[in-house]
Amino acid sequence: MQTTDLGNKESGKIWHRKPSPATRDGILVNIIHNTSEYHPKVLRFLNVAFDGSGDSFITGDHQGNIYVFDLNGNRFNLVQRTAQACTALAFNLRRKSEFLVALADYSIKCFDTVTKELVSWMRGHESSVFSISVHASGRYAITTSSDTAQLWDLDTFQRKRKLNIRQSVGIQKVFFLPLSNTILSCFKDNSIFAWECDTLFCKYQLPAPPESSSILYKVFAVTRDGRILAAGGKSNHLHLWCLEATQLFRIIQMPTKVRAIRHLEFLPDSFDAGSNQVLGVLSQDGIMRFVNIQTCKLLFEIGSLDDGISSSVISPHGRYIASIMENGSLNIYSVQALTQEINKPPPPLVKVIEDLPKNKLSSGDLKMKVTSGRVQRPTLKPRESKIQTRILKQDLTSNFENKENELSYGLNKKRLQILLKGYGEYPTKYRMFIWRSLLQLPENHTAFSSLLDKGTHVAFLNLQKKYPIKSRKLLRVLQRTLSALAHWSAIFSDTPYLPLLAFPFVKLFQNNQLICFEVIATLIINWCQHWFEYFPNPPINILSMIENVLAFHDKELLQHFISHDVTSQLYAWPLLETVFSEVLTREEWLKLFDNVFSNHPSFLLMTVVAYNRCCRAPLLNCNLKDDFEYFFHHRNNLDINVVIREVYHLMETTPSNIHPDSMLDVFTALTKGQYPVFNQYPTFIVDYQTQERERIRNDELDYLRERQTVEDMQAEVDQQRVEDEAWYEKQELLRKAEETRRQILLQEEEKMMQQRQKLAAAKRELKIKEMHLQDAARRRLLQLQQDQREMELRRLDDEIERKVQMRDQEIASTAKDLEMRQLELESQRRLYEKNLTRSQEAVAKEIREEADAYRRKVHLEEDLFHRLIDTDQTQSQKAQQWKEAEEKEFHLRSEKKASALSDASRRWFLKQQIGAALAHAENPSPKEVSGWRNEQGDLGRLPRTSQLHVSETDSSAEIPLNRKAVEWDSTEQNLMKKVRNLRQRLAAQARSRRQAPRLLAT
């Protein structure tokens, strides 16, 4: 078997060589987790869960470390540290890499194994979650705690439904049936209900099991096809239910070694179509037995008494079994290796004690006959009304050499005593198991249950007042155990030291009350022999035995006790009634009772003598009785091993005539089935005390009843007197209240009159104020209107000023434009003069040329004339003077026409300029000004005709136009004068407009 220590590694290999599991145990690998700190310690695994494929599983330890193991890949990885213990796991979700873990703080978390991140956090439980069941689709999950079950949607991680129950009932388990949409809920009162997942409608309820095999169900298992339900509890019986027929069809009894069933799980098979036939049964001894529910054969088993199993999980495909061992390690089993020799006939240790018909309407019942350990085929039997029984018996032919020394479970008392003497104590791991074997406890579940069903005994109802134990659980277990002892034998209800005697055993066996009761009962029957013969006094006979032994072995110490008036009731009885629990530690007490239970009942009495002898030095120094009392009720400094060795020495050296074993019977175990009758006490005293107690109780009840009646009558009288006084007081209060209210009414009327007067005065004042307000409002309105008018006038003034300023600006701009126009005209005049000069020069030149030509012509004509007419000089001179006169007249006439044309042109230009200026002064605007400028520009230009043809006598004669310069001075002076007149008129109009608002205001 390979062993893998996870240590502080976060990942690694599961095994370092290929595993070869043996057929004997089938273990692939044993996984442990030890820390490598300064103080190394073992981290215990608590839960394990397979994924849907069955090749990987997750497990968590008590410190919250969660590992993923991949069996195919031979790898493990640490996927989460939750820092708190996990109480349940689920790894078969829809998203394969996610898993659910229930933690110790009652929360459920979802993590991702790949990203190692928290996916969701679900809260809602108020107690620890011990089960998580996932739907076959992986969409829903049911989490179960002791007080509620909750249905979650794993897509949104929101709670859909919550199962609420009464606190007195409690939940055992709630889970989904495999491959179906049904929820099965199992409660602590053995009721089982089936619900529809979507509607939560109750489909059916299983009937109660038969009374002949009635057990309280604790664990459950369902086959893969969801047809068969297996249930078990604190019994060796297994109930098989047919869920389709909703009835119990088989009861299987496990071997006698099985007293309680801790876990059930069906072993899947690839070829059974979900109708699993092999059931794994984990019992209280830590062994998981796999049984065929049809043939009732024990196929194989895992675990052992030395290495017990705490819990197990089987993979979905049935190839692996993961088991958490009692030592906290994890074993992985190979089912294939375990089932290699399954055909070999194992010893028939299983018996079916009841086989119920699957269908009540069937015509016959099944009956199975079993002989010599072989299971035969069932044969049909005629119709019967009885329930048939099938029993598998084991032949026990072994002979015992020493029946007295042989114990149950194959142990031998002599060998145990040798082991005890060698080591001084039994191994802690096996101590309880050895004690149960030494005491030969019968484990009568039915008898003990009947004692518990009687409830708490009246003698121990107020146990917490006398023994205030901090742990409520421990107090409850102690109360139940003492009540069971009192119901078993009446004397124990009056035994004052019984809680002191039972307390150490209750604290040791508080998780198993049956074993606790039987250990105490065995102790009382054997080691407390003759204790009750002098009841209610201490056992004088037993104390005398102790005193005789002490006198034989240590007379000095006994004489010291006698001299200080210390009796055996002080130095022996406190040790016996507390079974040394007050003077020893837990480890010392366990070591002592290892020896007590392994020897004769007289060993306990010898222990008292040995304790006194081992403590003789401090006891001889004690002189006060209080010191002795304190000494025997508190722990002292001594070695328990020395005390035990002294006990064995006393057992061997004490003479037989005073040895307690000659006066005490040998060990007698409790009878199986029913507990023996315990009457080793003076019954008449107990009966008398019981009768007296009953009489006193009845007298007390009568007295209490009478006192209660008197108190009730006195209470009624007092109540009547109180009611009468209250009525009179109420009447007086009502009268006073009426008088007070009358006074208040009168005062209110006076106040009302005053208020009315004040109201009238207030109305008058309000009316006056209203009139004043109206007058003030009217004045404010007039003032507002006046202010509005003034504002309007100021606005008009501002507008007029603005208009005047605009007009002034426009006039100024017009003047500037006129000046610019004047400059343009000046430049045009100069240009015209220049052009005229050029024209005149050209005309003059032409005239000169014409004159020259004419003179030449005249000269020629004169020459010709002189030549032709030489004779008539006088005539020619006259003709020449006439021609010069005509030329001068022509020149004068031409100049007059040119001058007249120039004057007409100037007059037309001035007329146009004056008209445009007047129009602008009446209605000025920028557009008009610009147009006016364009118009002036156009009108300022003279006609493009450069010559006028004037002809009086001869039309062919051409006279140039611009032969004389145009005179502009007089025209410009007239224009400027008109502009000044226009400005004066505009200023007068502005002054008249300014004076207009003042006239309106006055």
PDB file of C-alpha atoms in Angstrom, residues 513-660:
ATOM      1  CA  GLN A 513     -26.042   6.693  26.188  1.00  0.00           C
ATOM      2  CA  LEU A 514     -26.767   2.982  25.884  1.00  0.00           C
ATOM      3  CA  ILE A 515     -23.141   2.033  26.580  1.00  0.00           C
ATOM      4  CA  CYS A 516     -23.010   4.602  29.385  1.00  0.00           C
ATOM      5  CA  PHE A 517     -26.081   3.103  31.094  1.00  0.00           C
ATOM      6  CA  GLU A 518     -24.876  -0.480  30.785  1.00  0.00           C
ATOM      7  CA  VAL A 519     -21.377   0.366  32.058  1.00  0.00           C
ATOM      8  CA  ILE A 520     -22.859   2.035  35.152  1.00  0.00           C
ATOM      9  CA  ALA A 521     -25.335  -0.806  35.658  1.00  0.00           C
ATOM     10  CA  THR A 522     -22.531  -3.376  35.368  1.00  0.00           C
ATOM     11  CA  LEU A 523     -20.434  -1.363  37.801  1.00  0.00           C
ATOM     12  CA  ILE A 524     -23.284  -1.258  40.323  1.00  0.00           C
ATOM     13  CA  ILE A 525     -24.057  -4.986  40.047  1.00  0.00           C
ATOM     14  CA  ASN A 526     -20.438  -6.123  40.395  1.00  0.00           C
ATOM     15  CA  TRP A 527     -18.215  -3.465  41.998  1.00  0.00           C
ATOM     16  CA  CYS A 528     -20.975  -2.010  44.171  1.00  0.00           C
ATOM     17  CA  GLN A 529     -22.032  -5.285  45.742  1.00  0.00           C
ATOM     18  CA  HIS A 530     -23.612  -4.996  49.224  1.00  0.00           C
ATOM     19  CA  TRP A 531     -23.529  -1.200  49.023  1.00  0.00           C
ATOM     20  CA  PHE A 532     -27.252  -0.877  49.566  1.00  0.00           C
ATOM     21  CA  GLU A 533     -27.827  -3.364  52.411  1.00  0.00           C
ATOM     22  CA  TYR A 534     -27.712  -0.605  55.033  1.00  0.00           C
ATOM     23  CA  PHE A 535     -29.507   1.915  52.878  1.00  0.00           C
ATOM     24  CA  PRO A 536     -29.924   4.849  53.371  1.00  0.00           C
ATOM     25  CA  ASN A 537     -26.722   4.670  55.438  1.00  0.00           C
ATOM     26  CA  PRO A 538     -23.308   4.085  53.867  1.00  0.00           C
ATOM     27  CA  PRO A 539     -22.358   0.414  53.349  1.00  0.00           C
ATOM     28  CA  ILE A 540     -20.990  -0.379  56.793  1.00  0.00           C
ATOM     29  CA  ASN A 541     -20.072  -3.928  55.774  1.00  0.00           C
ATOM     30  CA  ILE A 542     -17.990  -2.742  52.818  1.00  0.00           C
ATOM     31  CA  LEU A 543     -16.316  -0.059  54.895  1.00  0.00           C
ATOM     32  CA  SER A 544     -15.544  -2.678  57.534  1.00  0.00           C
ATOM     33  CA  MET A 545     -13.801  -4.822  54.915  1.00  0.00           C
ATOM     34  CA  ILE A 546     -11.655  -1.829  53.947  1.00  0.00           C
ATOM     35  CA  GLU A 547     -10.891  -1.057  57.603  1.00  0.00           C
ATOM     36  CA  ASN A 548      -9.889  -4.667  58.294  1.00  0.00           C
ATOM     37  CA  VAL A 549      -7.495  -4.679  55.339  1.00  0.00           C
ATOM     38  CA  LEU A 550      -6.056  -1.331  56.397  1.00  0.00           C
ATOM     39  CA  ALA A 551      -5.657  -2.577  59.964  1.00  0.00           C
ATOM     40  CA  PHE A 552      -3.722  -5.585  58.724  1.00  0.00           C
ATOM     41  CA  HIS A 553      -1.374  -3.673  56.446  1.00  0.00           C
ATOM     42  CA  ASP A 554      -0.994  -0.294  58.207  1.00  0.00           C
ATOM     43  CA  LYS A 555      -1.996  -0.264  61.877  1.00  0.00           C
ATOM     44  CA  GLU A 556      -0.217   3.048  62.493  1.00  0.00           C
ATOM     45  CA  LEU A 557      -2.283   4.869  59.917  1.00  0.00           C
ATOM     46  CA  LEU A 558      -5.494   3.320  61.206  1.00  0.00           C
ATOM     47  CA  GLN A 559      -4.583   4.275  64.785  1.00  0.00           C
ATOM     48  CA  HIS A 560      -3.930   7.821  63.574  1.00  0.00           C
ATOM     49  CA  PHE A 561      -7.419   7.896  62.025  1.00  0.00           C
ATOM     50  CA  ILE A 562      -8.992   6.564  65.230  1.00  0.00           C
ATOM     51  CA  SER A 563      -7.128   9.024  67.421  1.00  0.00           C
ATOM     52  CA  HIS A 564      -8.463  11.933  65.385  1.00  0.00           C
ATOM     53  CA  ASP A 565     -12.008  10.545  65.189  1.00  0.00           C
ATOM     54  CA  VAL A 566     -11.674   9.815  61.463  1.00  0.00           C
ATOM     55  CA  THR A 567     -13.845   6.863  60.475  1.00  0.00           C
ATOM     56  CA  SER A 568     -14.041   4.847  57.309  1.00  0.00           C
ATOM     57  CA  GLN A 569     -16.967   7.045  56.269  1.00  0.00           C
ATOM     58  CA  LEU A 570     -14.423   9.834  55.918  1.00  0.00           C
ATOM     59  CA  TYR A 571     -11.284   8.129  54.534  1.00  0.00           C
ATOM     60  CA  ALA A 572     -12.970   5.431  52.396  1.00  0.00           C
ATOM     61  CA  TRP A 573     -16.532   6.317  51.529  1.00  0.00           C
ATOM     62  CA  PRO A 574     -15.784   9.625  49.644  1.00  0.00           C
ATOM     63  CA  LEU A 575     -13.428   7.690  47.369  1.00  0.00           C
ATOM     64  CA  LEU A 576     -15.985   4.968  46.700  1.00  0.00           C
ATOM     65  CA  GLU A 577     -19.043   7.112  46.136  1.00  0.00           C
ATOM     66  CA  THR A 578     -17.165   9.245  43.587  1.00  0.00           C
ATOM     67  CA  VAL A 579     -15.204   6.246  42.197  1.00  0.00           C
ATOM     68  CA  PHE A 580     -12.019   8.311  42.674  1.00  0.00           C
ATOM     69  CA  SER A 581     -13.131  10.970  40.151  1.00  0.00           C
ATOM     70  CA  GLU A 582     -12.547  13.816  42.606  1.00  0.00           C
ATOM     71  CA  VAL A 583      -8.987  12.861  43.558  1.00  0.00           C
ATOM     72  CA  LEU A 584      -7.657  11.732  40.130  1.00  0.00           C
ATOM     73  CA  THR A 585      -7.166  13.366  36.759  1.00  0.00           C
ATOM     74  CA  ARG A 586      -8.841  12.014  33.651  1.00  0.00           C
ATOM     75  CA  GLU A 587      -5.777  10.070  32.501  1.00  0.00           C
ATOM     76  CA  GLU A 588      -5.140   8.669  35.990  1.00  0.00           C
ATOM     77  CA  TRP A 589      -8.788   7.706  36.370  1.00  0.00           C
ATOM     78  CA  LEU A 590      -8.839   5.900  33.003  1.00  0.00           C
ATOM     79  CA  LYS A 591      -5.653   4.038  33.867  1.00  0.00           C
ATOM     80  CA  LEU A 592      -7.123   3.002  37.215  1.00  0.00           C
ATOM     81  CA  PHE A 593     -10.338   1.681  35.726  1.00  0.00           C
ATOM     82  CA  ASP A 594      -8.409  -0.229  33.071  1.00  0.00           C
ATOM     83  CA  ASN A 595      -7.215  -2.294  36.023  1.00  0.00           C
ATOM     84  CA  VAL A 596     -10.527  -2.237  37.907  1.00  0.00           C
ATOM     85  CA  PHE A 597     -12.516  -3.652  34.993  1.00  0.00           C
ATOM     86  CA  SER A 598      -9.812  -6.263  34.303  1.00  0.00           C
ATOM     87  CA  ASN A 599      -9.832  -7.700  37.848  1.00  0.00           C
ATOM     88  CA  HIS A 600     -12.109  -9.054  40.545  1.00  0.00           C
ATOM     89  CA  PRO A 601     -14.690  -6.630  42.007  1.00  0.00           C
ATOM     90  CA  SER A 602     -12.654  -6.547  45.220  1.00  0.00           C
ATOM     91  CA  PHE A 603      -9.958  -4.645  43.318  1.00  0.00           C
ATOM     92  CA  LEU A 604     -11.896  -1.392  43.820  1.00  0.00           C
ATOM     93  CA  LEU A 605     -11.946  -1.843  47.618  1.00  0.00           C
ATOM     94  CA  MET A 606      -8.258  -2.630  47.650  1.00  0.00           C
ATOM     95  CA  THR A 607      -7.663   0.555  45.710  1.00  0.00           C
ATOM     96  CA  VAL A 608      -9.084   2.575  48.621  1.00  0.00           C
ATOM     97  CA  VAL A 609      -6.628   0.939  51.014  1.00  0.00           C
ATOM     98  CA  ALA A 610      -3.738   1.413  48.593  1.00  0.00           C
ATOM     99  CA  TYR A 611      -4.616   5.100  48.096  1.00  0.00           C
ATOM    100  CA  ASN A 612      -4.529   5.687  51.854  1.00  0.00           C
ATOM    101  CA  ARG A 613      -1.253   3.830  52.240  1.00  0.00           C
ATOM    102  CA  CYS A 614       0.384   5.738  49.370  1.00  0.00           C
ATOM    103  CA  CYS A 615      -0.715   8.994  50.990  1.00  0.00           C
ATOM    104  CA  ARG A 616       0.130   8.005  54.576  1.00  0.00           C
ATOM    105  CA  ALA A 617       2.835  10.687  54.972  1.00  0.00           C
ATOM    106  CA  PRO A 618       0.542  13.689  54.416  1.00  0.00           C
ATOM    107  CA  LEU A 619      -2.272  11.930  56.248  1.00  0.00           C
ATOM    108  CA  LEU A 620      -0.127  11.385  59.342  1.00  0.00           C
ATOM    109  CA  ASN A 621       0.608  15.103  59.326  1.00  0.00           C
ATOM    110  CA  CYS A 622      -3.109  15.982  59.353  1.00  0.00           C
ATOM    111  CA  ASN A 623      -4.582  16.663  62.794  1.00  0.00           C
ATOM    112  CA  LEU A 624      -7.856  18.428  62.025  1.00  0.00           C
ATOM    113  CA  LYS A 625     -10.952  16.727  60.764  1.00  0.00           C
ATOM    114  CA  ASP A 626     -11.501  19.454  58.190  1.00  0.00           C
ATOM    115  CA  ASP A 627      -8.063  18.708  56.765  1.00  0.00           C
ATOM    116  CA  PHE A 628      -8.999  15.055  56.347  1.00  0.00           C
ATOM    117  CA  GLU A 629     -12.266  16.010  54.626  1.00  0.00           C
ATOM    118  CA  TYR A 630     -10.448  18.336  52.272  1.00  0.00           C
ATOM    119  CA  PHE A 631      -7.801  15.709  51.522  1.00  0.00           C
ATOM    120  CA  PHE A 632     -10.300  13.050  50.405  1.00  0.00           C
ATOM    121  CA  HIS A 633     -12.285  15.445  48.231  1.00  0.00           C
ATOM    122  CA  HIS A 634      -9.431  17.059  46.264  1.00  0.00           C
ATOM    123  CA  ARG A 635      -6.586  15.937  44.075  1.00  0.00           C
ATOM    124  CA  ASN A 636      -3.295  15.100  45.721  1.00  0.00           C
ATOM    125  CA  ASN A 637       0.244  14.712  44.557  1.00  0.00           C
ATOM    126  CA  LEU A 638       0.799  11.006  44.000  1.00  0.00           C
ATOM    127  CA  ASP A 639       1.732   8.590  41.250  1.00  0.00           C
ATOM    128  CA  ILE A 640      -1.214   6.459  40.122  1.00  0.00           C
ATOM    129  CA  ASN A 641       1.168   3.740  38.931  1.00  0.00           C
ATOM    130  CA  VAL A 642       2.447   3.366  42.486  1.00  0.00           C
ATOM    131  CA  VAL A 643      -1.129   3.087  43.725  1.00  0.00           C
ATOM    132  CA  ILE A 644      -1.943   0.399  41.167  1.00  0.00           C
ATOM    133  CA  ARG A 645       1.162  -1.598  42.042  1.00  0.00           C
ATOM    134  CA  GLU A 646       0.205  -1.307  45.695  1.00  0.00           C
ATOM    135  CA  VAL A 647      -3.276  -2.616  44.879  1.00  0.00           C
ATOM    136  CA  TYR A 648      -1.839  -5.687  43.197  1.00  0.00           C
ATOM    137  CA  HIS A 649       0.460  -6.165  46.195  1.00  0.00           C
ATOM    138  CA  LEU A 650      -2.492  -5.969  48.577  1.00  0.00           C
ATOM    139  CA  MET A 651      -4.506  -8.369  46.423  1.00  0.00           C
ATOM    140  CA  GLU A 652      -1.722 -10.921  46.741  1.00  0.00           C
ATOM    141  CA  THR A 653      -0.657 -10.429  50.362  1.00  0.00           C
ATOM    142  CA  THR A 654      -4.009  -9.966  52.100  1.00  0.00           C
ATOM    143  CA  PRO A 655      -5.097 -13.062  54.056  1.00  0.00           C
ATOM    144  CA  SER A 656      -8.118 -14.870  52.766  1.00  0.00           C
ATOM    145  CA  ASN A 657     -10.086 -14.469  55.987  1.00  0.00           C
ATOM    146  CA  ILE A 658     -10.175 -10.684  55.548  1.00  0.00           C
ATOM    147  CA  HIS A 659      -9.777 -10.542  51.764  1.00  0.00           C
ATOM    148  CA  PRO A 660     -12.803  -8.892  50.137  1.00  0.00           C
TER     149      PRO A 660
END
